[in-house]
Tab-separated table of N, CA and C in Angstrom:
chain	number	residue	atom	x	y	z
N	260	MET	N	101.237	103.115	82.064
N	260	MET	CA	100.990	102.921	83.471
N	260	MET	C	101.352	101.497	83.895
N	261	PHE	N	100.843	100.496	83.168
N	261	PHE	CA	101.114	99.109	83.543
N	261	PHE	C	102.593	98.766	83.369
N	262	SER	N	103.221	99.310	82.342
N	262	SER	CA	104.642	99.027	82.113
N	262	SER	C	105.481	99.458	83.296
N	263	ARG	N	105.146	100.583	83.880
N	263	ARG	CA	105.899	101.065	85.046
N	263	ARG	C	105.718	100.151	86.241
N	264	MET	N	104.509	99.639	86.421
N	264	MET	CA	104.270	98.735	87.541
N	264	MET	C	105.080	97.452	87.383
N	265	TYR	N	105.094	96.917	86.173
N	265	TYR	CA	105.867	95.692	85.949
N	265	TYR	C	107.361	95.964	86.023
N	266	LEU	N	107.766	97.173	85.742
N	266	LEU	CA	109.172	97.541	85.843
N	266	LEU	C	109.670	97.433	87.281
N	267	TRP	N	108.782	97.674	88.258
N	267	TRP	CA	109.155	97.526	89.669
N	267	TRP	C	109.669	96.108	89.959
N	268	PHE	N	109.127	95.142	89.234
N	268	PHE	CA	109.436	93.737	89.500
N	268	PHE	C	110.343	93.118	88.435
N	269	SER	N	110.866	93.921	87.517
N	269	SER	CA	111.643	93.366	86.404
N	269	SER	C	112.918	92.661	86.860
N	270	ASN	N	113.451	93.017	88.012
N	270	ASN	CA	114.621	92.298	88.522
N	270	ASN	C	114.284	90.857	88.877
N	271	MET	N	113.012	90.612	89.162
N	271	MET	CA	112.567	89.268	89.494
N	271	MET	C	112.604	88.336	88.285
N	272	PHE	N	112.094	88.823	87.172
N	272	PHE	CA	111.934	87.947	86.014
N	272	PHE	C	112.919	88.228	84.885
N	273	GLY	N	113.774	89.194	85.041
N	273	GLY	CA	114.864	89.403	84.098
N	273	GLY	C	114.638	90.488	83.069
N	274	VAL	N	115.740	91.076	82.662
N	274	VAL	CA	115.725	92.184	81.710
N	274	VAL	C	115.288	91.713	80.321
N	275	ASP	N	115.721	90.521	79.926
N	275	ASP	CA	115.385	90.029	78.589
N	275	ASP	C	113.881	89.782	78.442
N	276	LEU	N	113.277	89.149	79.443
N	276	LEU	CA	111.830	88.911	79.373
N	276	LEU	C	111.075	90.235	79.456
N	277	ASP	N	111.578	91.157	80.255
N	277	ASP	CA	110.987	92.491	80.329
N	277	ASP	C	111.014	93.162	78.959
N	278	SER	N	112.135	93.081	78.271
N	278	SER	CA	112.251	93.686	76.942
N	278	SER	C	111.306	93.019	75.946
N	279	HIS	N	111.190	91.708	76.042
N	279	HIS	CA	110.263	90.999	75.150
N	279	HIS	C	108.831	91.471	75.363
N	280	PHE	N	108.393	91.526	76.627
N	280	PHE	CA	107.020	91.949	76.906
N	280	PHE	C	106.799	93.428	76.609
N	281	ALA	N	107.848	94.225	76.638
N	281	ALA	CA	107.728	95.647	76.291
N	281	ALA	C	107.614	95.846	74.781
N	282	GLY	N	107.809	94.784	74.009
N	282	GLY	CA	107.645	94.869	72.567
N	282	GLY	C	108.925	95.149	71.816
N	283	LEU	N	110.065	94.885	72.436
N	283	LEU	CA	111.352	95.144	71.796
N	283	LEU	C	111.907	93.871	71.167
N	284	ASP	N	112.702	94.051	70.105
N	284	ASP	CA	113.401	92.903	69.532
N	284	ASP	C	114.785	92.806	70.175
N	285	CYS	N	115.586	91.879	69.714
N	285	CYS	CA	116.911	91.647	70.318
N	285	CYS	C	117.850	92.833	70.173
N	286	ASP	N	117.613	93.684	69.194
N	286	ASP	CA	118.458	94.852	68.980
N	286	ASP	C	117.941	96.093	69.699
N	287	GLY	N	116.831	95.977	70.417
N	287	GLY	CA	116.274	97.112	71.148
N	287	GLY	C	115.309	97.954	70.349
N	288	ASN	N	114.913	97.481	69.172
N	288	ASN	CA	113.948	98.211	68.351
N	288	ASN	C	112.535	97.786	68.731
N	289	PHE	N	111.634	98.766	68.752
N	289	PHE	CA	110.238	98.450	69.085
N	289	PHE	C	109.583	97.759	67.903
N	290	VAL	N	109.090	96.555	68.146
N	290	VAL	CA	108.365	95.810	67.111
N	290	VAL	C	106.931	95.545	67.546
N	291	GLY	N	106.599	95.895	68.794
N	291	GLY	CA	105.256	95.809	69.332
N	291	GLY	C	104.784	94.390	69.490
N	292	PRO	N	103.675	94.174	70.062
N	292	PRO	CA	102.912	95.079	70.927
N	292	PRO	C	103.453	95.062	72.360
N	293	ASP	N	103.059	96.048	73.125
N	293	ASP	CA	103.424	96.116	74.537
N	293	ASP	C	102.484	95.181	75.294
N	294	CYS	N	102.982	94.020	75.690
N	294	CYS	CA	102.159	92.997	76.352
N	294	CYS	C	101.761	93.381	77.766
N	295	TYR	N	102.449	94.361	78.349
N	295	TYR	CA	102.110	94.760	79.710
N	295	TYR	C	100.710	95.341	79.798
N	296	ILE	N	100.228	95.907	78.729
N	296	ILE	CA	98.855	96.424	78.713
N	296	ILE	C	97.883	95.263	78.889
N	297	LYS	N	98.130	94.180	78.149
N	297	LYS	CA	97.275	92.995	78.255
N	297	LYS	C	97.347	92.402	79.658
N	298	PHE	N	98.555	92.214	80.177
N	298	PHE	CA	98.713	91.648	81.516
N	298	PHE	C	98.076	92.536	82.575
N	299	GLY	N	98.253	93.836	82.447
N	299	GLY	CA	97.696	94.762	83.428
N	299	GLY	C	96.180	94.737	83.452
N	300	PHE	N	95.563	94.732	82.273
N	300	PHE	CA	94.101	94.706	82.240
N	300	PHE	C	93.543	93.368	82.713
N	301	ILE	N	94.240	92.280	82.431
N	301	ILE	CA	93.795	90.979	82.940
N	301	ILE	C	93.872	90.964	84.468
N	302	ALA	N	95.001	91.418	85.024
N	302	ALA	CA	95.159	91.452	86.485
N	302	ALA	C	94.137	92.382	87.129
N	303	LEU	N	93.923	93.536	86.523
N	303	LEU	CA	92.944	94.481	87.046
N	303	LEU	C	91.533	93.908	86.957
N	304	GLY	N	91.206	93.261	85.855
N	304	GLY	CA	89.869	92.683	85.676
N	304	GLY	C	89.582	91.568	86.662
N	305	ILE	N	90.540	90.669	86.867
N	305	ILE	CA	90.337	89.580	87.821
N	305	ILE	C	90.231	90.132	89.235
N	306	SER	N	91.075	91.087	89.572
N	306	SER	CA	91.009	91.691	90.909
N	306	SER	C	89.685	92.407	91.129
N	307	LEU	N	89.229	93.141	90.131
N	307	LEU	CA	87.942	93.828	90.238
N	307	LEU	C	86.806	92.827	90.386
N	308	PHE	N	86.845	91.752	89.611
N	308	PHE	CA	85.818	90.712	89.716
N	308	PHE	C	85.775	90.127	91.124
N	309	MET	N	86.937	89.823	91.689
N	309	MET	CA	86.977	89.219	93.021
N	309	MET	C	86.539	90.199	94.106
N	310	VAL	N	86.877	91.466	93.962
N	310	VAL	CA	86.443	92.475	94.941
N	310	VAL	C	84.923	92.635	94.891
N	311	VAL	N	84.381	92.742	93.695
N	311	VAL	CA	82.922	92.873	93.559
N	311	VAL	C	82.226	91.615	94.074
N	312	LEU	N	82.799	90.457	93.776
N	312	LEU	CA	82.236	89.204	94.268
N	312	LEU	C	82.218	89.188	95.790
N	313	TYR	N	83.289	89.590	96.412
N	313	TYR	CA	83.370	89.570	97.870
N	313	TYR	C	82.432	90.587	98.517
N	314	TYR	N	82.481	91.830	98.062
N	314	TYR	CA	81.743	92.894	98.745
N	314	TYR	C	80.274	93.006	98.349
N	315	TYR	N	79.918	92.545	97.164
N	315	TYR	CA	78.541	92.788	96.711
N	315	TYR	C	77.755	91.536	96.344
N	316	VAL	N	78.409	90.465	95.974
N	316	VAL	CA	77.674	89.245	95.631
N	316	VAL	C	77.591	88.336	96.852
N	317	ILE	N	78.739	88.001	97.434
N	317	ILE	CA	78.722	87.174	98.648
N	317	ILE	C	78.156	87.991	99.801
N	318	ASN	N	78.757	89.123	100.120
N	318	ASN	CA	78.213	90.131	101.039
N	318	ASN	C	77.505	89.529	102.249
N	319	SER	N	78.153	88.602	102.914
N	319	SER	CA	77.540	87.874	104.019
N	319	SER	C	78.165	88.285	105.342
N	320	THR	N	77.356	88.285	106.403
N	320	THR	CA	77.899	88.583	107.728
N	320	THR	C	78.828	87.464	108.195
N	321	LYS	N	78.592	86.244	107.743
N	321	LYS	CA	79.476	85.130	108.092
N	321	LYS	C	80.819	85.239	107.373
N	322	PHE	N	80.839	85.925	106.253
N	322	PHE	CA	82.045	86.053	105.445
N	322	PHE	C	82.741	87.387	105.700
N	323	ASN	N	82.267	88.149	106.667
N	323	ASN	CA	82.811	89.472	106.977
N	323	ASN	C	83.962	89.350	107.977
N	324	LYS	N	84.992	88.637	107.590
N	324	LYS	CA	86.159	88.423	108.437
N	324	LYS	C	87.413	88.739	107.642
N	325	TRP	N	88.503	89.054	108.342
N	325	TRP	CA	89.748	89.369	107.647
N	325	TRP	C	90.255	88.162	106.870
N	326	TRP	N	90.051	86.952	107.412
N	326	TRP	CA	90.550	85.768	106.727
N	326	TRP	C	89.733	85.470	105.468
N	327	SER	N	88.475	85.838	105.438
N	327	SER	CA	87.662	85.660	104.230
N	327	SER	C	88.154	86.591	103.127
N	328	TRP	N	88.457	87.810	103.521
N	328	TRP	CA	89.002	88.774	102.571
N	328	TRP	C	90.347	88.278	102.048
N	329	LEU	N	91.175	87.733	102.940
N	329	LEU	CA	92.484	87.205	102.552
N	329	LEU	C	92.345	86.031	101.580
N	330	ILE	N	91.362	85.194	101.779
N	330	ILE	CA	91.120	84.078	100.852
N	330	ILE	C	90.802	84.612	99.459
N	331	MET	N	89.963	85.626	99.382
N	331	MET	CA	89.615	86.209	98.079
N	331	MET	C	90.843	86.861	97.431
N	332	LEU	N	91.657	87.531	98.241
N	332	LEU	CA	92.881	88.148	97.737
N	332	LEU	C	93.810	87.076	97.165
N	333	LEU	N	93.970	85.969	97.871
N	333	LEU	CA	94.853	84.904	97.407
N	333	LEU	C	94.313	84.201	96.171
N	334	ILE	N	93.017	84.028	96.085
N	334	ILE	CA	92.428	83.439	94.872
N	334	ILE	C	92.719	84.332	93.671
N	335	SER	N	92.526	85.625	93.849
N	335	SER	CA	92.829	86.578	92.786
N	335	SER	C	94.306	86.531	92.417
N	336	GLY	N	95.169	86.514	93.430
N	336	GLY	CA	96.600	86.486	93.191
N	336	GLY	C	97.060	85.232	92.476
N	337	PHE	N	96.569	84.072	92.921
N	337	PHE	CA	96.997	82.824	92.287
N	337	PHE	C	96.439	82.681	90.872
N	338	ALA	N	95.239	83.179	90.635
N	338	ALA	CA	94.706	83.161	89.263
N	338	ALA	C	95.604	83.983	88.346
N	339	ASN	N	96.004	85.153	88.796
N	339	ASN	CA	96.895	85.995	87.999
N	339	ASN	C	98.297	85.408	87.882
N	340	PHE	N	98.753	84.721	88.927
N	340	PHE	CA	100.049	84.047	88.862
N	340	PHE	C	100.065	83.023	87.727
N	341	PHE	N	99.065	82.172	87.695
N	341	PHE	CA	99.048	81.116	86.684
N	341	PHE	C	98.800	81.665	85.281
N	342	ILE	N	97.994	82.703	85.163
N	342	ILE	CA	97.780	83.314	83.850
N	342	ILE	C	99.074	83.950	83.346
N	343	GLY	N	99.755	84.709	84.190
N	343	GLY	CA	101.010	85.342	83.785
N	343	GLY	C	102.077	84.328	83.422
N	344	ALA	N	102.227	83.303	84.261
N	344	ALA	CA	103.239	82.282	83.984
N	344	ALA	C	102.881	81.496	82.725
N	345	ARG	N	101.623	81.210	82.544
N	345	ARG	CA	101.185	80.438	81.371
N	345	ARG	C	101.465	81.196	80.074
N	346	ILE	N	101.138	82.469	80.042
N	346	ILE	CA	101.379	83.255	78.831
N	346	ILE	C	102.878	83.410	78.593
N	347	ALA	N	103.649	83.637	79.652
N	347	ALA	CA	105.104	83.758	79.504
N	347	ALA	C	105.708	82.448	79.004
N	348	LEU	N	105.259	81.322	79.537
N	348	LEU	CA	105.762	80.020	79.077
N	348	LEU	C	105.347	79.730	77.634
N	349	ARG	N	104.133	80.129	77.286
N	349	ARG	CA	103.693	79.954	75.883
N	349	ARG	C	104.599	80.746	74.944
N	350	ASP	N	104.883	81.989	75.306
N	350	ASP	CA	105.797	82.801	74.494
N	350	ASP	C	107.189	82.175	74.451
N	351	TYR	N	107.646	81.658	75.576
N	351	TYR	CA	108.971	81.052	75.655
N	351	TYR	C	109.104	79.890	74.661
N	352	TYR	N	108.067	79.092	74.567
N	352	TYR	CA	108.140	77.915	73.690
N	352	TYR	C	107.770	78.207	72.242
N	353	THR	N	107.141	79.350	71.962
N	353	THR	CA	106.666	79.577	70.598
N	353	THR	C	107.266	80.790	69.907
N	354	ILE	N	107.247	81.963	70.532
N	354	ILE	CA	107.577	83.161	69.753
N	354	ILE	C	108.824	83.915	70.192
N	355	ILE	N	109.383	83.597	71.346
N	355	ILE	CA	110.585	84.316	71.767
N	355	ILE	C	111.755	83.837	70.905
N	356	PRO	N	112.449	84.765	70.229
N	356	PRO	CA	113.567	84.348	69.369
N	356	PRO	C	114.756	83.822	70.174
N	357	ASP	N	115.587	83.073	69.499
N	357	ASP	CA	116.756	82.468	70.151
N	357	ASP	C	117.704	83.493	70.752
N	358	CYS	N	117.744	84.684	70.182
N	358	CYS	CA	118.665	85.692	70.729
N	358	CYS	C	118.280	86.077	72.152
N	359	TRP	N	116.987	85.963	72.532
N	359	TRP	CA	116.586	86.231	73.917
N	359	TRP	C	116.893	85.024	74.797
N	360	ILE	N	116.678	83.835	74.268
N	360	ILE	CA	116.862	82.626	75.065
N	360	ILE	C	118.343	82.368	75.326
N	361	ASN	N	119.179	82.635	74.350
N	361	ASN	CA	120.620	82.440	74.500
N	361	ASN	C	121.330	83.785	74.577
N	362	GLY	N	120.773	84.701	75.344
N	362	GLY	CA	121.310	86.054	75.425
N	362	GLY	C	122.643	86.128	76.145
N	363	GLU	N	123.281	87.267	76.017
N	363	GLU	CA	124.593	87.487	76.625
N	363	GLU	C	124.524	87.474	78.151
N	364	MET	N	123.397	87.899	78.725
N	364	MET	CA	123.290	87.975	80.181
N	364	MET	C	122.531	86.780	80.743
N	365	GLY	N	122.589	85.656	80.069
N	365	GLY	CA	121.926	84.465	80.577
N	365	GLY	C	120.651	84.147	79.834
N	366	GLY	N	120.024	85.160	79.278
N	366	GLY	CA	118.820	84.939	78.502
N	366	GLY	C	117.603	84.600	79.332
N	367	ILE	N	116.574	84.164	78.635
N	367	ILE	CA	115.297	83.837	79.265
N	367	ILE	C	115.248	82.335	79.497
N	368	THR	N	114.825	81.957	80.696
N	368	THR	CA	114.652	80.545	81.035
N	368	THR	C	113.209	80.331	81.497
N	369	GLU	N	112.860	79.080	81.737
N	369	GLU	CA	111.527	78.787	82.280
N	369	GLU	C	111.356	79.423	83.657
N	370	THR	N	112.428	79.497	84.410
N	370	THR	CA	112.367	80.125	85.729
N	370	THR	C	111.957	81.585	85.621
N	371	ASN	N	112.459	82.281	84.601
N	371	ASN	CA	112.052	83.671	84.390
N	371	ASN	C	110.547	83.765	84.155
N	372	CYS	N	109.998	82.798	83.430
N	372	CYS	CA	108.559	82.802	83.148
N	372	CYS	C	107.753	82.604	84.428
N	373	TRP	N	108.206	81.678	85.292
N	373	TRP	CA	107.511	81.475	86.565
N	373	TRP	C	107.662	82.695	87.472
N	374	MET	N	108.815	83.333	87.421
N	374	MET	CA	109.017	84.539	88.224
N	374	MET	C	108.159	85.695	87.707
N	375	PHE	N	107.900	85.716	86.403
N	375	PHE	CA	106.977	86.716	85.887
N	375	PHE	C	105.576	86.464	86.442
N	376	GLY	N	105.193	85.194	86.548
N	376	GLY	CA	103.910	84.872	87.176
N	376	GLY	C	103.848	85.380	88.599
N	377	LEU	N	104.976	85.265	89.326
N	377	LEU	CA	105.021	85.779	90.695
N	377	LEU	C	104.897	87.300	90.722
N	378	ALA	N	105.530	87.969	89.777
N	378	ALA	CA	105.383	89.426	89.681
N	378	ALA	C	103.923	89.790	89.390
N	379	ASN	N	103.286	89.024	88.529
N	379	ASN	CA	101.876	89.248	88.218
N	379	ASN	C	101.012	89.033	89.466
N	380	PHE	N	101.381	88.063	90.288
N	380	PHE	CA	100.714	87.813	91.568
N	380	PHE	C	100.766	89.061	92.444
N	381	PHE	N	101.956	89.635	92.601
N	381	PHE	CA	102.112	90.813	93.454
N	381	PHE	C	101.354	92.027	92.909
N	382	ILE	N	101.350	92.200	91.610
N	382	ILE	CA	100.620	93.324	91.015
N	382	ILE	C	99.127	93.160	91.214
N	383	SER	N	98.626	91.936	91.089
N	383	SER	CA	97.193	91.730	91.308
N	383	SER	C	96.819	91.957	92.764
N	384	ILE	N	97.725	91.657	93.685
N	384	ILE	CA	97.466	91.933	95.103
N	384	ILE	C	97.358	93.438	95.336
N	385	ILE	N	98.239	94.192	94.699
N	385	ILE	CA	98.161	95.654	94.802
N	385	ILE	C	96.815	96.145	94.278
N	386	PHE	N	96.407	95.647	93.115
N	386	PHE	CA	95.109	96.035	92.558
N	386	PHE	C	93.974	95.655	93.502
N	387	PHE	N	94.019	94.450	94.054
N	387	PHE	CA	92.953	93.983	94.934
N	387	PHE	C	92.831	94.871	96.171
N	388	ILE	N	93.961	95.226	96.770
N	388	ILE	CA	93.930	96.070	97.976
N	388	ILE	C	93.392	97.458	97.655
N	389	VAL	N	93.871	98.049	96.582
N	389	VAL	CA	93.402	99.388	96.202
N	389	VAL	C	91.912	99.360	95.877
N	390	LEU	N	91.484	98.373	95.106
N	390	LEU	CA	90.058	98.277	94.762
N	390	LEU	C	89.202	97.989	95.986
N	391	SER	N	89.717	97.232	96.932
N	391	SER	CA	88.969	96.968	98.164
N	391	SER	C	88.693	98.261	98.913
N	392	PHE	N	89.719	99.080	99.058
N	392	PHE	CA	89.527	100.329	99.787
N	392	PHE	C	88.661	101.324	99.010
N	393	MET	N	88.623	101.184	97.701
N	393	MET	CA	87.778	102.085	96.906
N	393	MET	C	86.313	101.665	96.910
N	394	LEU	N	86.042	100.356	96.917
N	394	LEU	CA	84.685	99.865	96.678
N	394	LEU	C	83.977	99.292	97.895
N	395	LYS	N	84.652	99.140	99.011
N	395	LYS	CA	84.034	98.462	100.143
N	395	LYS	C	82.977	99.296	100.867
N	396	TRP	N	82.987	100.581	100.709
N	396	TRP	CA	82.153	101.468	101.516
N	396	TRP	C	80.668	101.323	101.246
N	397	TRP	N	80.279	100.798	100.107
N	397	TRP	CA	78.864	100.657	99.785
N	397	TRP	C	78.343	99.250	100.041
N	398	SER	N	79.197	98.384	100.533
N	398	SER	CA	78.773	97.033	100.885
N	398	SER	C	77.944	97.086	102.159
N	399	ILE	N	76.913	96.302	102.213
N	399	ILE	CA	76.036	96.329	103.383
N	399	ILE	C	76.654	95.575	104.553
N	400	ASN	N	77.165	94.383	104.315
N	400	ASN	CA	77.661	93.554	105.413
N	400	ASN	C	79.189	93.501	105.544
N	401	CYS	N	79.911	93.810	104.511
N	401	CYS	CA	81.368	93.605	104.524
N	401	CYS	C	82.186	94.889	104.481
N	402	LYS	N	81.564	96.026	104.713
N	402	LYS	CA	82.303	97.270	104.544
N	402	LYS	C	83.404	97.462	105.575
N	403	ARG	N	83.414	96.718	106.646
N	403	ARG	CA	84.466	96.838	107.634
N	403	ARG	C	85.575	95.794	107.459
N	404	SER	N	85.436	94.994	106.446
N	404	SER	CA	86.448	93.981	106.174
N	404	SER	C	87.426	94.499	105.146
N	405	PRO	N	88.689	94.344	105.283
N	405	PRO	CA	89.435	93.541	106.234
N	405	PRO	C	89.719	94.258	107.549
N	406	PHE	N	89.592	95.599	107.585
N	406	PHE	CA	89.855	96.330	108.832
N	406	PHE	C	88.640	97.140	109.203
């Protein structure tokens, strides 16, 4: 499930980095693990935490505004952006083999790692919006936020 979601954004961060996170080696053989599962659960967990925090912990009439909801969405998104980029950059400097970095189609660069963080940002926004519409109905003060 998570692999398909990240596939939507693979043009952003490149085919080589996509193959690395999918658990493939330079020859296209699966060597594991599929890192998209880890990224997906981290993005889902942070988004769920922020939704629960907004609708059930803060749950204030003063915070029941569209811009308050947007602030929580952006906090969730930027947290996932930096986590995704950080893990991609760590892999870039430590475990990605040279065949990916000096690949035939340009390979993996630091820019690809930052773009993966941006893809992670967009996926966490999707999770946040879906979870908001699923969980907001039982909130006492914020159930009408953002709409």
